[in-house]
XYZ file of C-alpha atoms in Angstrom:
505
model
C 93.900 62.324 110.116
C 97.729 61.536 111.522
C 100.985 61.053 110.270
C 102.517 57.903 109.655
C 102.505 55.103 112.058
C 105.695 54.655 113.471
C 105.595 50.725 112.037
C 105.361 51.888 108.792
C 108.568 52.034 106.754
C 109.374 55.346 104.744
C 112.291 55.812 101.494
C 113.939 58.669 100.688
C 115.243 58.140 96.740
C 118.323 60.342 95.941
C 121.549 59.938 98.305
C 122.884 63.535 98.291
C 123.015 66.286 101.026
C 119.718 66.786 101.076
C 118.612 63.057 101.200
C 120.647 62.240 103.657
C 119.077 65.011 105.523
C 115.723 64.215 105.213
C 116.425 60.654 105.941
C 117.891 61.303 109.144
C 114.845 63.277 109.890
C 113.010 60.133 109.358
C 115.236 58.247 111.291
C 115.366 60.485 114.219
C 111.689 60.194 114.443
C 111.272 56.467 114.823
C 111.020 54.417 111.275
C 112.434 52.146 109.237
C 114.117 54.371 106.597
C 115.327 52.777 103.180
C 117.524 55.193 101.504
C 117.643 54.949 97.908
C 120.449 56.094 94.847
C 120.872 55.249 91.399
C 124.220 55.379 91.457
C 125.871 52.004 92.671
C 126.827 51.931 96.464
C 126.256 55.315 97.081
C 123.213 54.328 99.313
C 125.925 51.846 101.459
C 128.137 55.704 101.756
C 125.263 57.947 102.663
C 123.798 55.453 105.301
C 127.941 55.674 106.387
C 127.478 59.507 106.679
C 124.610 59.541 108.655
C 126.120 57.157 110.978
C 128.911 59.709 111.589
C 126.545 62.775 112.509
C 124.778 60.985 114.365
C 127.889 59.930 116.471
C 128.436 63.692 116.773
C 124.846 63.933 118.284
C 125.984 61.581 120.921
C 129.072 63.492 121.677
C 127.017 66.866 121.843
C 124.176 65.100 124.215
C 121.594 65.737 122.147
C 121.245 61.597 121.305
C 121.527 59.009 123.884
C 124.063 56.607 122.481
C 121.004 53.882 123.263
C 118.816 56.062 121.099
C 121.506 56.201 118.022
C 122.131 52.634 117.904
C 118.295 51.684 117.073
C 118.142 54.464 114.719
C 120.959 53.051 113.277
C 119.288 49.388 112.713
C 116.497 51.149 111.352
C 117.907 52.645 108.717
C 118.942 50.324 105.155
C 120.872 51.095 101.858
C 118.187 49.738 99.244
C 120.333 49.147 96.496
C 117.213 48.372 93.803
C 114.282 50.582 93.399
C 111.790 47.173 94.281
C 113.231 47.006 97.514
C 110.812 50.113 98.727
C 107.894 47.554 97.673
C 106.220 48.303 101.320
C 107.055 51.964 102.126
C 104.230 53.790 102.906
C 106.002 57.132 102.121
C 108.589 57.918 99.654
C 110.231 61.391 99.762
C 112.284 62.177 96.489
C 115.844 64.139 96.925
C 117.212 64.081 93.243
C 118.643 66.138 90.322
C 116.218 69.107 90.094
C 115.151 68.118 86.336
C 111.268 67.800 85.206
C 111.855 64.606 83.102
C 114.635 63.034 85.767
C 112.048 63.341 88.271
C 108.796 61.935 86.165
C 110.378 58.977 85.077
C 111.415 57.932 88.578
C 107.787 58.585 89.973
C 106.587 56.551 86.838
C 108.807 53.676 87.911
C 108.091 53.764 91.441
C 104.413 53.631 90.783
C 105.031 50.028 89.433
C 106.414 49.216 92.479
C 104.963 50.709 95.787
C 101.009 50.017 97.019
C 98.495 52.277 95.995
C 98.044 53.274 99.845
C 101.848 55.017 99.390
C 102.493 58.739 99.667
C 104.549 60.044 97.263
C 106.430 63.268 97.451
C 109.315 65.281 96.246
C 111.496 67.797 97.612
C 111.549 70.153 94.528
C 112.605 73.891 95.267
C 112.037 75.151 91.801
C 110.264 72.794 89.819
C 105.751 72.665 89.675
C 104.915 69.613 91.755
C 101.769 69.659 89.586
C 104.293 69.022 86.413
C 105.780 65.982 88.248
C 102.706 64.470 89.072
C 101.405 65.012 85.817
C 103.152 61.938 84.542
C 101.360 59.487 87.071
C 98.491 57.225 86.925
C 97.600 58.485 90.392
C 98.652 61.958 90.921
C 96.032 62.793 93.838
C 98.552 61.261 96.473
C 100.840 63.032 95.122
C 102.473 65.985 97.373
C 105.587 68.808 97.747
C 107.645 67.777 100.750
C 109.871 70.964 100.836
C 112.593 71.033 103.483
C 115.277 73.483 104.074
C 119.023 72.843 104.211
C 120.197 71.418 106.311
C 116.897 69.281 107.161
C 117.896 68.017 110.532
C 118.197 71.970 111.550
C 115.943 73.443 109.978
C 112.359 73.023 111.432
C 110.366 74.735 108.359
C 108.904 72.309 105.686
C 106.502 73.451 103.044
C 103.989 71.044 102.438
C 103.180 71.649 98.389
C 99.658 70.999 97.352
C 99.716 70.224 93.022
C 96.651 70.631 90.921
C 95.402 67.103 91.479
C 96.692 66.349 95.018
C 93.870 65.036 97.428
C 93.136 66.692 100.572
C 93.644 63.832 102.349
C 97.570 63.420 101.010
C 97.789 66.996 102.099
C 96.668 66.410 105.580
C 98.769 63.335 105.680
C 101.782 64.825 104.686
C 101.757 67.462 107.148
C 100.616 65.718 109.886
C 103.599 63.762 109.080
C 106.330 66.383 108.956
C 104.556 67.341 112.592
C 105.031 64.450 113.859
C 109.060 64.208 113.056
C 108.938 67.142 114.484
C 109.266 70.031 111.712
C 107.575 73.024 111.699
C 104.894 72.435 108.044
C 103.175 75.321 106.494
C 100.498 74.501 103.879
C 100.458 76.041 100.450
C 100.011 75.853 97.006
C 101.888 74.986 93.843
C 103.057 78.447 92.733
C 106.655 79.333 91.501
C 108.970 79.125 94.586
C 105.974 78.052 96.864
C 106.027 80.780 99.781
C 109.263 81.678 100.904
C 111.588 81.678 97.330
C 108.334 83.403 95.941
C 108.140 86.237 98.721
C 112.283 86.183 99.529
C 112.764 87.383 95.900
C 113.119 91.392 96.943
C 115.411 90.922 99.943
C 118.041 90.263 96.997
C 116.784 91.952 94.045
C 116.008 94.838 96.448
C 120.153 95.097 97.673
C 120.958 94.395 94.065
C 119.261 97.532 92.209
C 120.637 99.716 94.915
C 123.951 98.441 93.850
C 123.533 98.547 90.957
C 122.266 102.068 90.004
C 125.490 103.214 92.652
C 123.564 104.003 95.697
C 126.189 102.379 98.000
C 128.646 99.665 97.709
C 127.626 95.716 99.251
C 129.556 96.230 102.596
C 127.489 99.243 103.304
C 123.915 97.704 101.946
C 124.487 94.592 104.028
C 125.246 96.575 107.123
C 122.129 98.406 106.804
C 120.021 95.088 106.410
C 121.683 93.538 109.249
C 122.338 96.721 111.873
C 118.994 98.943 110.827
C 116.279 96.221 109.509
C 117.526 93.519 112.230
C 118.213 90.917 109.103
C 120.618 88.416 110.535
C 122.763 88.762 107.169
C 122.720 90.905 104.188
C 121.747 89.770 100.531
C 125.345 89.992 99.548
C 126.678 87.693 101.807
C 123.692 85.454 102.079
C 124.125 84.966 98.387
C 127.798 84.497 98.865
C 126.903 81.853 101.634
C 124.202 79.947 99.632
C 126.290 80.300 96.183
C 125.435 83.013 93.721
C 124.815 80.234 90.673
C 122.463 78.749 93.148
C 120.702 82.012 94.305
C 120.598 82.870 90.507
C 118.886 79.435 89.490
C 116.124 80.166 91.767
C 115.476 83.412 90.867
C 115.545 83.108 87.449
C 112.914 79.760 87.698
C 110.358 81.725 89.864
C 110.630 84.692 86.765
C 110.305 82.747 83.909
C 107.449 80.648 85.566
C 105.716 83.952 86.622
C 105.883 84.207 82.488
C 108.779 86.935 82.940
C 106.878 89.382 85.596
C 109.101 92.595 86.147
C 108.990 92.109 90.210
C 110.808 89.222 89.962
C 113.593 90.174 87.046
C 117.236 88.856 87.491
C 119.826 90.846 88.515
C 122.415 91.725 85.746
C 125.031 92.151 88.007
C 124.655 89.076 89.544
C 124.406 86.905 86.406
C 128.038 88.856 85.669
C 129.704 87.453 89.109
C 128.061 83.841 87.794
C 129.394 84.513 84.302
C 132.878 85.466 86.029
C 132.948 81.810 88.285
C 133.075 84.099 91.387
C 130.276 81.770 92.978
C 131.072 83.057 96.768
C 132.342 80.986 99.993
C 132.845 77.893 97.882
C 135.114 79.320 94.670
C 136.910 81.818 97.110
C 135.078 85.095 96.137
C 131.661 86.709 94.967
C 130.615 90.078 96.107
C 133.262 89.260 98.578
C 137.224 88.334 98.646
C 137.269 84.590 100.507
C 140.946 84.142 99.976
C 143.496 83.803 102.435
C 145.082 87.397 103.641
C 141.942 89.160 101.445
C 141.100 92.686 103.285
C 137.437 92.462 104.356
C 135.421 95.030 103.137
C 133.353 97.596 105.631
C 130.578 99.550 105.799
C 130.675 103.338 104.588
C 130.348 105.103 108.063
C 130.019 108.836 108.374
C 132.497 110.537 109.964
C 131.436 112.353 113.511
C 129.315 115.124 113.339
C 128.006 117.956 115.921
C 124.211 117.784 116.789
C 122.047 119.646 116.386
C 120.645 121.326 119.395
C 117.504 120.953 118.644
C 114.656 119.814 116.108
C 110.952 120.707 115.400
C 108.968 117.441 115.415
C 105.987 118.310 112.587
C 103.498 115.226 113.078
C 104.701 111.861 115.379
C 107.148 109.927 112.355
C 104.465 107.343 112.206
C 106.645 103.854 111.828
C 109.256 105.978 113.152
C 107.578 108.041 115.733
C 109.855 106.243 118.691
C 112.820 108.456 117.731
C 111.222 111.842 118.862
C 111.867 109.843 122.878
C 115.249 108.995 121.606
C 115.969 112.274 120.538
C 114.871 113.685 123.893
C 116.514 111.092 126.162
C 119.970 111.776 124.347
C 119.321 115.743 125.289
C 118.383 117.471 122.416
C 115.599 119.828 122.613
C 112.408 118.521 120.974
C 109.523 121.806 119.763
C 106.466 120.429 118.789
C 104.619 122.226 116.055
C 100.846 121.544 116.084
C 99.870 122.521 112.641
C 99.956 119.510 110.114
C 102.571 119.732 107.549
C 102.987 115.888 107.041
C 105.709 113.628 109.050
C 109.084 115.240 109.671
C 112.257 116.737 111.720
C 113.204 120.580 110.840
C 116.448 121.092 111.478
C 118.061 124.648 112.495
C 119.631 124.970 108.961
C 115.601 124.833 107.959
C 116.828 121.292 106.179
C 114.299 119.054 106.894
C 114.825 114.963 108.171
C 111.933 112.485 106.234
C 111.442 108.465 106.944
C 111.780 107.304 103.623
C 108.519 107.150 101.386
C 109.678 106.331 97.645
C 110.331 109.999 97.025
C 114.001 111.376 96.049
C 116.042 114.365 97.986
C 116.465 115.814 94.475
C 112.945 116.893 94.490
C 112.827 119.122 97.150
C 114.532 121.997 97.650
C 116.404 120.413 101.432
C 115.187 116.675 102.718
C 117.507 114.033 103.741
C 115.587 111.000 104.189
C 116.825 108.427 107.416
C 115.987 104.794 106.321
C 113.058 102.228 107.974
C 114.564 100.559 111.203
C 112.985 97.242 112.692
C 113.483 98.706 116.264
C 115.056 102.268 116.604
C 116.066 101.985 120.283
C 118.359 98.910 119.742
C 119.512 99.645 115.705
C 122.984 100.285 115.663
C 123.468 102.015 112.386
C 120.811 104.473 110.105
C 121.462 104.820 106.709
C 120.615 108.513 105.456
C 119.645 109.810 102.099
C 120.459 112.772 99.755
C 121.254 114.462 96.854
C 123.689 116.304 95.354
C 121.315 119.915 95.852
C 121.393 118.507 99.396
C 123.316 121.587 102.152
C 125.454 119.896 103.530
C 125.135 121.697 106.504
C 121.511 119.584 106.823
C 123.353 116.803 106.186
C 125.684 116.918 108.852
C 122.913 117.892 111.518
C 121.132 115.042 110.420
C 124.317 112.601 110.644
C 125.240 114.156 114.000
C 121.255 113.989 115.166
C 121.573 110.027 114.976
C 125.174 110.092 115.765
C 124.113 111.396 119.307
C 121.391 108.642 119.410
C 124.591 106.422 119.428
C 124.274 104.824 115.488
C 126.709 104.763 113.351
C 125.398 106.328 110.415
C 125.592 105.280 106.485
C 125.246 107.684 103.662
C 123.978 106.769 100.319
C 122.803 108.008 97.330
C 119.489 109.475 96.428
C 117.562 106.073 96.549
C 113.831 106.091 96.895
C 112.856 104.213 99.359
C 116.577 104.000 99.983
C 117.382 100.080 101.316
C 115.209 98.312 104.135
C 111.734 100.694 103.368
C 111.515 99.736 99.817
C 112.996 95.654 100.669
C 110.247 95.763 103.449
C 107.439 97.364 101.209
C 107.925 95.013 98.147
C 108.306 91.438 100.990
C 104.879 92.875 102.357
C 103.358 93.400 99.241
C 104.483 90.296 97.736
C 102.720 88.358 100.750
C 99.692 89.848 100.245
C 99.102 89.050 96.783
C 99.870 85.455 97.848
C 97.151 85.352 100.174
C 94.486 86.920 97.487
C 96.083 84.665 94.994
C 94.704 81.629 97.673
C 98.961 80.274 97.624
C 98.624 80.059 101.829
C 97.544 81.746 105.082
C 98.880 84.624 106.597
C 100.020 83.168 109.583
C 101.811 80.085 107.386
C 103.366 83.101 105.289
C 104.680 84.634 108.634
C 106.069 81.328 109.867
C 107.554 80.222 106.790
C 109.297 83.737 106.932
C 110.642 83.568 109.849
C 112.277 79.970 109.731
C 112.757 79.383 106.217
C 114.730 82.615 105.612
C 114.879 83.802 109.431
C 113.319 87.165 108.934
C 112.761 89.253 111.862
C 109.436 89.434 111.481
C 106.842 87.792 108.936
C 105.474 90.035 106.750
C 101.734 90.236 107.969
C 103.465 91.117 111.398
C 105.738 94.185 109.873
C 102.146 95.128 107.829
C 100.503 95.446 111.383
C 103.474 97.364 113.074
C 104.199 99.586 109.752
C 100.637 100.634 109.166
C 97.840 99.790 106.666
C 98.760 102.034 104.439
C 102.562 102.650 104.362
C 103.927 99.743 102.104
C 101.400 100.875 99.531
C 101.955 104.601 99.518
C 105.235 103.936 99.610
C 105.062 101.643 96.695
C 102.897 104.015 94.649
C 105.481 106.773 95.082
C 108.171 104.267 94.194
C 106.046 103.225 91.172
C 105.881 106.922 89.880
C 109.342 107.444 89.927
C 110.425 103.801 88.339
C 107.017 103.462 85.743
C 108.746 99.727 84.727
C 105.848 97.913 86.848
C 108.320 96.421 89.728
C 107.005 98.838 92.269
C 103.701 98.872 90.945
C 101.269 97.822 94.083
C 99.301 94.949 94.038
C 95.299 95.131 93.715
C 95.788 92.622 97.075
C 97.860 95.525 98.689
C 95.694 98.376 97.404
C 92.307 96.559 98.646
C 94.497 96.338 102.244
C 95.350 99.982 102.457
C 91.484 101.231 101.673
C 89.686 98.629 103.379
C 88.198 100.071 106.398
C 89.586 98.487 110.098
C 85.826 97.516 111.085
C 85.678 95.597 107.582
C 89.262 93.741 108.249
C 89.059 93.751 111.927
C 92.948 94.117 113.763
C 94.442 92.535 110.949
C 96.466 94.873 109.275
């Protein structure tokens, strides 16, 4: 089965930011759009707005001028609900609100054929719930794009309870065909990517919270050690932190209040407090004119050491031991197996974080997960207040001599990107056991929707079968609340055998 035929005329109902977006989409792709508000005349001003970006298109050569001016005969303000009578599609952008949204499918079933697609654009709400007020509900579908749609290429095409196969197919051959990027999945709370995204956030948030290290420092690490393009704090700051919230609260009360996904408390305070980020002027951050911009703790410089004893290879880590010996410290390899470390001369010894605390042991820093070692710029270290600080400075000069600028926090397990990682990895393969999509749509949607380095399933292969789940299990011993608690999906991955599973860790 295909997409819609280019002769076939397709509505978009709800004028707003998004609307407009998916419209153009629409437009851009060859139909005859009819956009669609409740509101008087507010149809006639969106149809003006996407006019104007489209005149920007021109002026950045990405439209011919040719190409804008059918686009823009194609596209008509419908001012009453009767005059999408023929579309074949009809994409709904408005108020996220269970009943709004019912009552406006209800009405448009009175008025479209019974060979229409419906679909809505819901983020948070079940698309099974909205369909469950129609006569019809097997053409019925989730249309998810990102914001803004004409950018972003990822749209999740949401399969309800009662939706056909074939609106399913149809509906993504569709988004293909305007040229997105669609990844199939189920209706689950937040779909894939605001059902797996939730620990990138709560993950930054706890760390803050319990005082291992302030937001500057937390987003640095995320950005200059796990290659994250931004940190939670200013992501949320960008998106809106009421926004952020909304979503994350939604996906927890519809996973009937499950402790993986539980709000942040310090994050519902900065809501409480109308510091909403970019758009009120602060959040975690100071937005306002003259406002000092807050930076990363960085270590001051340290000597290094002149040599460490590598016991086992580092596993995820085991590309620093080539580091270590290209920047000209000595590396002495000592065969007998006494797990995964650096000994330092002080006898301190240097761990990759695995969910344990410093405090344990009598001398362990632990040096955080990095998404490439060679090319990280910054490593965030680990210890406690038993820590020597003589280890502690051999292991801040060790990395300093590697050329990172080096973090200190507190005595987190799993300190920041290992347990953010662990929890993201975990979370996507429940998913898959839980039948919501595909490995390969959860690593796509990953990696547009959110623009992760790398989709889960792809950091699972690279990390190891087993290392989000031991590290999990440790984390779970130490925090017995059930948020680290590994899934049966992730346990049944870290035992299965590689002949059973083939490559696909």
């Amino acid at each position: 089965m295909t997409g819609l035929d280019l002769s076939s005329p397709v509505a978009v109902v709800g004028a707003g930011t998004m609307g407009q977006g998916i419209a153009q989409v629409a437009l851009v792709a060859g139909h005859l759009v009819r956009l669609h508000d409740a509101v008087p005349g507010r149809a006639r001003e969106a149809a003006d707005a996407i006019g104007t970006r489209l005149d920007r298109l021109v002026e950045k050569d990405r439209l011919t001028a040719a190409d804008r001016d059918a686009a823009l005969a194609r596209l008509v303000a419908a001012e009453q609900l009767t005059d999408l009578a023929d579309c074949t599609l009809v994409v709904e952008a408005v108020l996220e609100r269970l009943d709004v949204k019912q009552q406006l499918f209800r009405e448009l079933e009175d008025v479209v054929g019974e060979d229409c697609l419906l679909a809505t654009n819901t983020s948070s709400l079940s698309v099974t719930a909205v369909a469950g007020a129609l006569r019809h509900p097997g053409r019925f579908v989730g249309l998810h794009f990102f914001n803004p749609a004409p950018l972003l290429p990822l749209v999740e095409v949401v399969s309800g309870f009662a939706t056909e196969v074939s609106s399913a197919t149809r509906a993504y051959e569709t988004a293909r065909a305007w040229g997105k990027t669609p990844v199939a999945c189920a209706d689950t709370p937040g779909f894939i990517v605001n059902r797996i995204a939730r620990p990138f956030y709560a993950e930054a948030f706890a760390v803050h919270e319990t005082q291992g290290a302030e937001p500057a420092t937390i987003d640095a690490v995320l950005r200059e050690c796990g290659g994250f393009k931004m940190g939670a704090f200013e992501l949320t700051d960008l998106i809106g932190q009421d926004v952020n919230e909304s979503v994350t609260h939604s996906v927890w009360r519809a996973f009937f209040q499950d402790v993986r996904f539980t709000p942040s408390l310090a994050q519902q305070r900065l809501v409480e407090s109308g510091r909403l980020g970019r758009k009120s002027g602060r959040g975690w951050y100071d937005y306002t004119d003259g406002a000092e911009r807050d930076e990363p703790h960085t270590a001051e410089p340290a000597q290094a050491p002149a040599y460490v004893v590598a016991e086992g290879d580092l596993g995820p880590a085991s590309e620093l031991l080539a580091l270590i010996r290209e920047a000209g410290i000595q590396v002495r390899e000592d065969e007998e197996d006494h797990g995964s470390r650096l000994v330092l001369p002080s006898g301190g010894q240097l761990a990759l974080a695995d969910g344990q605390t410093s405090v344990e042991f009598r001398d362990v820093v632990y040096f955080d997960l990095a998404l490439d070692y060679r090319k990280a710029t910054r490593i965030a270290l680990s210890a406690s207040q038993d820590t020597s600080q003589q280890t502690l400075a051999e292991a801040t000069g060790l990395f300093q001599a590697l050329g990172k600028d080096v973090s200190v926090i507190g005595d987190v397990p799993g300190m920041i990107v290992a347990r953010t990682v662990a929890r993201i990895v975990d979370l996507a393969h429940d998913a898959v056991a839980k039948g919501v999509a595909t490995r390969e749509d959860i690593d796509t949607a990953m990696r547009l929707g959110v623009n992760y380095p790398l989709g889960p399933f792809e950091w699972s292969r690279r990390l190891g079968r087993n290392w989000a789940y031991a590290l999990l299990d440790d984390l779970h011993l130490r925090d017995p609340s059930g948020r680290y608690a590994p899934s049966l999906a992730l346990y049944r991955h870290a035992y299965a055998s590689d002949k059973r599973e083939g490559s696909t860790s």
